[in-house]
C-alpha angles and dihedrals in degrees: 000000000000126000119261114269095025120104130188108245105163122013108269099023140065136212140210126167091247091056098044093097093046102048099069096122096052093114095045100271142073121257113265122221122234090220090067095058127047091211094042131275096281105042103124142117109297113219136155087259094051110110117225118256139203104237112205124199132174114210120193109192115198146146108265139162126250119217090021132154091287087066095062108183094348096126089050093058106274100137093186090059090052089061095053117124109265095024118125102184100181106164096328096266114119118234142138113270136185104234141184111224088343091297133119109224096027124240114309115241118214119180142154117253106266095037119126114236118212118186123176107205113204110190111210095164104129109233094358139097132204149180129204123231123202098216115220098008112120098212092211096170097027109041090155087067094062090103104225117146112246092352101073103359148003115268116264104244126220108281093024132106130210128192117221113197127170144132118266092218103175133046120243149093113298136151140203129230144162114278100195129083116325097314094120091062089053093058111280098136138105143169123266117188128178119192131199131207111278091243089060092051112083091197100045092105091065095070139036104213138027106187132178091231090064093066105114117202110194120194134175108224140208125207090215132051112282089238091058092072097040123133082003144260127240091223095056100043099226134308103318121164117254095199146337128249124209109200087340094303140102143103133257134220116214123216090260090060097253117129135206115244100219115141122272121229112264130200118196126209138166121242115258097023129109118228135197111226120192113210120198126183100206094166128114110202127104106269130075116239116242113214132191141148112222115243092006135099121223119218109204112216103161141021125193092353093307122113120238136186109274112273121184117219139161100212135030127201106206117190124205109287095018125120128195127188113207138180117230119191115209096218106120130112110254139051106250135027136188122251107204126199125175141157115266144158117073094346108123114251093240091059098046119119131192146191137193136210132181131249105204128194106218094215092060119121095241098026095152102050117013122107117217114284092232118084114267107270119246137189085231090068109025117178119222112297094224114197108003129196125204103358118153086249095055114149094029090108138005090260093054103080126191126213086254086071088069118093120211123237121248097034115254119242104184106100091198089065100048100051101254090118136032115271124249092235133016131200125185116207118192112205120195153149112235112204109214122216115227089251093053094048105037107023091061137102090221122083097227121196113241144166124217123215108141086319137031112258142172126208116228144176117202089352092303125117102206120244119199112248121245093234134018112286093211102047100029102036118186095017097102125052115247137186138203115220126315108240095175090064096057128127109018105349125109114268126253117252112225144111103281116208119174118193121226123193112251114245097013128122102246129198120203117197111201118197128178100223096179108137114242106228117167092209097050110013115011117192091245088061095050121107133219114235126223103218115204126194120201122217096021149057115219138198115252106222102171142356129179149138128251101185090150089069103074101181114075094214090054091048091052092049092050094050096045093045092047101035093119091052093047090050091048093050090055096034116145129174092244116015118205124266115231140157096207124046133179114243100203120228110275086359146101144244126198118202136173136197140160109254094224100131108079118212142071112300127190118232117188151135107276095219101106099221092047088055091048091061097046112279092138142081142171132251114208111205111199127338129302089261088062095054122105102250121241118233114280092246094051111135118267131199142165147130125323108207109147121186 
């Protein structure tokens, strides 16, 4: 029986907050500092003989200014000035950012699977608080390190520090980001990659090199603070991206045709070799990012840190929170090629934005200076997309592939997880925008959360617009009131506003049927204006059994009824021997997604749309797996918080 306040974290050692700073040799080595290594303290070859490490980082989060005095003449084309210490060049347009260590994106973290990651978060955001989420990591032994405000922990207030420490137990492409307010949109993101020994990687023979410099962090970008357009301004027509950043770089063309001269991101390869590129959509606005490399095929080998059978495509739609690992073969004639990234999906053409980067063959004659010979690509003159993966229109033609066309590696053997049998437990989650009338929103004694983009809307799941709890649901169970659904608000009535927690039975194979039940009304919400939602589940990866659109069914209640009544048929139509494992899935506009997972990780796990503004107005909820007695206990000295309402 263990002592109170001490929790097993990794077999063979224990952890309490008081001992976090003292237990840095628990795996047989001292903690290494990020400051000592430009690629992080634990970037190394990962082999079976490689001992695990404790990888220590210090993150200072603060308000900072991009394109500031430290940048000198960066935006005018002086590349050396752009590399000055303290310069955040972004796309050459000055703005306030929220940064980690005065970097956007923040420091990249590269580890070997089995390493222990230790990050001290120091919040220097005047008047703000934050938490840090480690997107895609399941936190099996440390659920209190998931980093979700008032779900797994109290927010870290300005002037405070919090130590995150957990094992990165599985290889893959992950990332970290703020999970409080709109800070992620302002720049608080960064890459997190865990590698495995080649002999443990069934796809390692398909490529020659897997380098840190081929991690690609994509981010839609605003030229104003994210808070400036929340809940929204009539003059700005919503929360539309101003630009895109690729590894924090890019340029920007102003309406008068002039363009900043900040450097583009460059990725160097050698002719004849095959490279693993890791693509991360760390953005948070409402359009997927479309990614392609001109004159090159992309062979998809992983999605959301899970291996898949190789699939060759020309174009990838990457939704917020998704990651794709691809193989690029440097086998084309020429020395430099355009990488093109732009917003797609249901985003109107007039609001689309784009960015470019350069793929450079190092054996080219002018490898340091020359732009690609092809004209710079533009959304005004897009070439054919070729074979496309994961667009909102997937399945409309043989060249429009869905994520259900991916096959997991290794093949899955559990029939309850690939749809060949009925699940042990089923939950239906209705996802919707509710468009408020002026009377409902303003002539009301409640202060309802809303988002404005040409209309006032709330986000909801099962007729509930989520309200943040007053204290963490995981570590202070029972202290905040919760709800489960709101059936009396279905089909056309405004949603309830409460903290929605849905129980799942521990150890059961659970199916979640997601349906977009937003009513299609040409006068208020036409289908062309509807958005697909990237739904992200914390603490798990799930199998994607089916996705599809039902835009011909205009009433949300009818769409729900059709999907629930025909779930077995929809699964059968998309049935594959080994459906892909993901932690983020696109719910198509006016459509559905059916996912399954084994509820074997007890705790409270956030489930939400990954578009930041949709979250902010309630498109989120919590799954509680098991009872509070099943949860891994947080250390006794873990921070507590809550209301103060004395009599």
